[in-house]
Amino acid sequence: MREPGAERVGYEAASRAAQHDAQAAVRGYVLTGEADWLTPYERAALARSRADLRVLKWRARADGHVSRWERRRIHAAQARHDALAFRYRHN
């Protein structure tokens, strides 16, 4: 048997969460995960980093052979991108 008002508690919690998300959207933040908030600047910086990495990989593969030097460069760029994403998610 349920306690009287038990379903109301869940509704109020959901309502508070929806209000919180709406207020954050007004401030320009976007929820990207469980509790990871990114500003518009951070989203743009990650998009630029991702695009630069994609171009670097494309250019390395353009001649049909990825040299050792190109692999190192791609690996370093991927590590920089991962570090940037980690920093923005955990600031």
Coordinates of N, CA and C in Angstrom, one line a residue:
M1 N 0.8 -1.2 0.0 CA 0.0 0.0 0.0 C 0.9 1.2 0.0
R2 N 0.5 2.2 -0.8 CA 1.3 3.4 -0.9 C 0.9 4.4 0.2
E3 N 1.9 5.2 0.5 CA 1.7 6.3 1.4 C 0.9 7.4 0.7
P4 N 0.0 8.1 1.4 CA -0.6 9.2 0.7 C 0.4 10.3 0.3
G5 N 0.3 10.8 -0.9 CA 1.2 11.8 -1.3 C 2.5 11.4 -1.8
A6 N 2.8 10.1 -1.9 CA 4.1 9.6 -2.4 C 4.3 9.9 -3.8
E7 N 3.3 9.8 -4.6 CA 3.5 10.2 -6.1 C 3.7 11.7 -6.2
R8 N 3.3 12.5 -5.3 CA 3.4 13.9 -5.4 C 4.9 14.3 -5.2
V9 N 5.6 13.6 -4.3 CA 7.0 13.9 -4.1 C 7.8 13.7 -5.4
G10 N 7.6 12.6 -6.1 CA 8.3 12.4 -7.4 C 8.0 13.5 -8.4
Y11 N 6.7 13.9 -8.4 CA 6.3 15.0 -9.3 C 7.0 16.3 -9.0
E12 N 7.1 16.6 -7.7 CA 7.8 17.9 -7.3 C 9.3 17.8 -7.7
A13 N 9.9 16.7 -7.5 CA 11.3 16.6 -7.8 C 11.6 16.7 -9.3
A14 N 10.7 16.1 -10.1 CA 10.8 16.3 -11.6 C 10.5 17.7 -12.0
S15 N 9.6 18.4 -11.3 CA 9.3 19.7 -11.7 C 10.5 20.6 -11.3
R16 N 11.1 20.4 -10.2 CA 12.3 21.2 -9.8 C 13.4 21.0 -10.8
A17 N 13.6 19.8 -11.2 CA 14.7 19.5 -12.2 C 14.4 20.2 -13.5
A18 N 13.2 20.2 -14.0 CA 12.8 20.8 -15.2 C 13.0 22.3 -15.1
Q19 N 12.7 22.9 -14.0 CA 12.9 24.4 -13.8 C 14.4 24.7 -13.8
H20 N 15.2 23.8 -13.1 CA 16.6 24.0 -13.1 C 17.2 24.0 -14.5
D21 N 16.8 23.0 -15.3 CA 17.3 22.9 -16.7 C 16.8 24.2 -17.5
A22 N 15.6 24.6 -17.3 CA 15.1 25.8 -18.1 C 15.9 27.0 -17.7
Q23 N 16.2 27.2 -16.4 CA 17.0 28.4 -16.0 C 18.4 28.3 -16.5
A24 N 19.0 27.1 -16.5 CA 20.3 27.0 -17.1 C 20.3 27.3 -18.6
A25 N 19.3 26.9 -19.3 CA 19.2 27.2 -20.7 C 19.1 28.7 -21.0
V26 N 18.5 29.4 -20.1 CA 18.4 30.8 -20.3 C 19.7 31.5 -20.1
R27 N 20.5 30.9 -19.2 CA 21.9 31.5 -18.9 C 22.9 31.1 -20.0
G28 N 22.5 30.2 -20.9 CA 23.4 29.8 -22.0 C 24.2 28.6 -21.8
Y29 N 23.8 27.8 -20.8 CA 24.5 26.5 -20.6 C 23.6 25.4 -21.2
V30 N 24.3 24.3 -21.5 CA 23.6 23.1 -22.1 C 24.1 21.9 -21.3
L31 N 23.2 21.1 -20.9 CA 23.5 19.9 -20.2 C 23.9 18.8 -21.2
T32 N 25.2 18.4 -21.0 CA 25.7 17.4 -22.0 C 25.9 16.0 -21.5
G33 N 25.7 15.8 -20.2 CA 25.8 14.5 -19.6 C 25.0 14.5 -18.3
E34 N 25.5 13.8 -17.3 CA 24.8 13.7 -16.1 C 24.9 15.1 -15.3
A35 N 26.0 15.6 -15.2 CA 26.2 16.9 -14.5 C 27.2 17.8 -15.2
D36 N 27.5 17.6 -16.4 CA 28.5 18.3 -17.1 C 27.9 19.5 -17.8
W37 N 28.2 20.7 -17.4 CA 27.6 21.9 -18.0 C 28.8 22.5 -18.8
L38 N 28.5 22.9 -20.0 CA 29.4 23.6 -20.9 C 28.9 24.9 -21.3
T39 N 29.7 25.9 -21.3 CA 29.3 27.2 -21.8 C 29.3 27.2 -23.3
P40 N 28.7 28.2 -23.9 CA 28.8 28.3 -25.4 C 30.3 28.4 -25.9
Y41 N 31.1 29.1 -25.2 CA 32.5 29.2 -25.5 C 33.2 27.8 -25.5
E42 N 32.9 27.1 -24.4 CA 33.6 25.8 -24.3 C 33.1 24.8 -25.4
R43 N 31.8 24.8 -25.7 CA 31.3 24.0 -26.8 C 32.0 24.4 -28.1
A44 N 32.2 25.7 -28.4 CA 32.8 26.1 -29.6 C 34.3 25.7 -29.6
A45 N 35.0 25.8 -28.5 CA 36.4 25.4 -28.4 C 36.5 23.9 -28.7
L46 N 35.6 23.1 -28.1 CA 35.7 21.7 -28.4 C 35.4 21.3 -29.8
A47 N 34.4 22.1 -30.4 CA 34.1 21.8 -31.9 C 35.3 22.2 -32.7
R48 N 36.0 23.3 -32.4 CA 37.2 23.7 -33.2 C 38.3 22.6 -33.1
S49 N 38.5 22.1 -31.9 CA 39.5 21.1 -31.6 C 39.2 19.9 -32.4
R50 N 37.9 19.4 -32.3 CA 37.5 18.2 -33.0 C 37.7 18.4 -34.6
A51 N 37.3 19.6 -35.1 CA 37.5 19.9 -36.5 C 39.0 19.8 -36.9
D52 N 39.8 20.4 -36.1 CA 41.3 20.4 -36.4 C 41.8 19.0 -36.4
L53 N 41.4 18.2 -35.5 CA 41.8 16.8 -35.4 C 41.3 16.0 -36.7
R54 N 40.1 16.3 -37.1 CA 39.6 15.6 -38.2 C 40.3 16.0 -39.5
V55 N 40.7 17.3 -39.6 CA 41.5 17.7 -40.8 C 42.9 17.1 -40.8
L56 N 43.5 17.1 -39.6 CA 44.8 16.5 -39.5 C 44.8 15.0 -39.9
K57 N 43.8 14.2 -39.5 CA 43.7 12.8 -39.9 C 43.4 12.7 -41.4
W58 N 42.6 13.6 -41.9 CA 42.3 13.5 -43.4 C 43.5 13.8 -44.2
R59 N 44.3 14.8 -43.8 CA 45.5 15.1 -44.6 C 46.5 14.0 -44.5
A60 N 46.6 13.4 -43.3 CA 47.6 12.3 -43.2 C 47.2 11.1 -44.1
R61 N 45.9 10.9 -44.2 CA 45.5 9.7 -45.0 C 45.4 10.0 -46.5
A62 N 45.6 11.3 -46.9 CA 45.3 11.7 -48.3 C 46.2 11.0 -49.3
D63 N 47.5 10.7 -48.9 CA 48.4 10.0 -49.9 C 48.3 8.5 -49.8
G64 N 47.5 8.0 -48.9 CA 47.3 6.6 -48.8 C 48.2 5.9 -47.8
H65 N 49.1 6.7 -47.2 CA 50.1 6.1 -46.2 C 50.2 7.1 -45.1
V66 N 50.0 6.6 -43.9 CA 50.2 7.4 -42.7 C 51.6 7.1 -42.1
S67 N 52.5 8.1 -42.2 CA 53.9 7.8 -41.7 C 53.9 7.8 -40.2
R68 N 55.1 7.4 -39.7 CA 55.3 7.4 -38.2 C 55.2 8.8 -37.7
W69 N 55.7 9.8 -38.4 CA 55.7 11.2 -37.9 C 54.2 11.6 -37.9
E70 N 53.4 11.3 -38.9 CA 52.0 11.7 -38.9 C 51.2 11.0 -37.8
R71 N 51.5 9.8 -37.5 CA 50.8 9.1 -36.4 C 51.1 9.7 -35.1
R72 N 52.4 10.1 -34.9 CA 52.7 10.8 -33.6 C 52.0 12.1 -33.5
R73 N 51.9 12.8 -34.6 CA 51.3 14.1 -34.6 C 49.8 14.0 -34.3
I74 N 49.2 13.0 -35.0 CA 47.7 12.7 -34.7 C 47.5 12.3 -33.3
H75 N 48.4 11.5 -32.7 CA 48.3 11.0 -31.3 C 48.4 12.2 -30.4
A76 N 49.3 13.1 -30.6 CA 49.5 14.3 -29.8 C 48.3 15.2 -29.9
A77 N 47.7 15.4 -31.1 CA 46.5 16.2 -31.2 C 45.3 15.6 -30.5
Q78 N 45.2 14.3 -30.6 CA 44.1 13.6 -29.9 C 44.3 13.7 -28.4
A79 N 45.5 13.6 -27.9 CA 45.7 13.8 -26.4 C 45.4 15.2 -26.0
R80 N 45.7 16.2 -26.8 CA 45.4 17.6 -26.5 C 43.9 17.8 -26.5
H81 N 43.2 17.2 -27.5 CA 41.7 17.4 -27.5 C 41.1 16.7 -26.3
D82 N 41.6 15.5 -25.9 CA 41.0 14.8 -24.8 C 41.2 15.6 -23.5
A83 N 42.4 16.2 -23.4 CA 42.7 17.0 -22.2 C 41.8 18.2 -22.1
L84 N 41.6 18.8 -23.2 CA 40.7 20.0 -23.3 C 39.3 19.6 -22.9
A85 N 38.8 18.5 -23.4 CA 37.5 18.1 -23.0 C 37.4 17.7 -21.6
F86 N 38.4 17.1 -21.0 CA 38.4 16.7 -19.6 C 38.4 18.0 -18.8
R87 N 39.2 18.9 -19.1 CA 39.3 20.2 -18.3 C 38.0 20.9 -18.3
Y88 N 37.3 21.0 -19.5 CA 36.0 21.7 -19.6 C 34.9 20.9 -18.8
R89 N 35.0 19.6 -18.8 CA 33.9 18.9 -18.1 C 34.1 18.9 -16.6
H90 N 35.4 19.1 -16.1 CA 35.6 19.0 -14.7 C 36.0 20.4 -14.1
N91 N 35.7 21.5 -14.7 CA 36.1 22.8 -14.1 C 35.1 23.2 -13.1

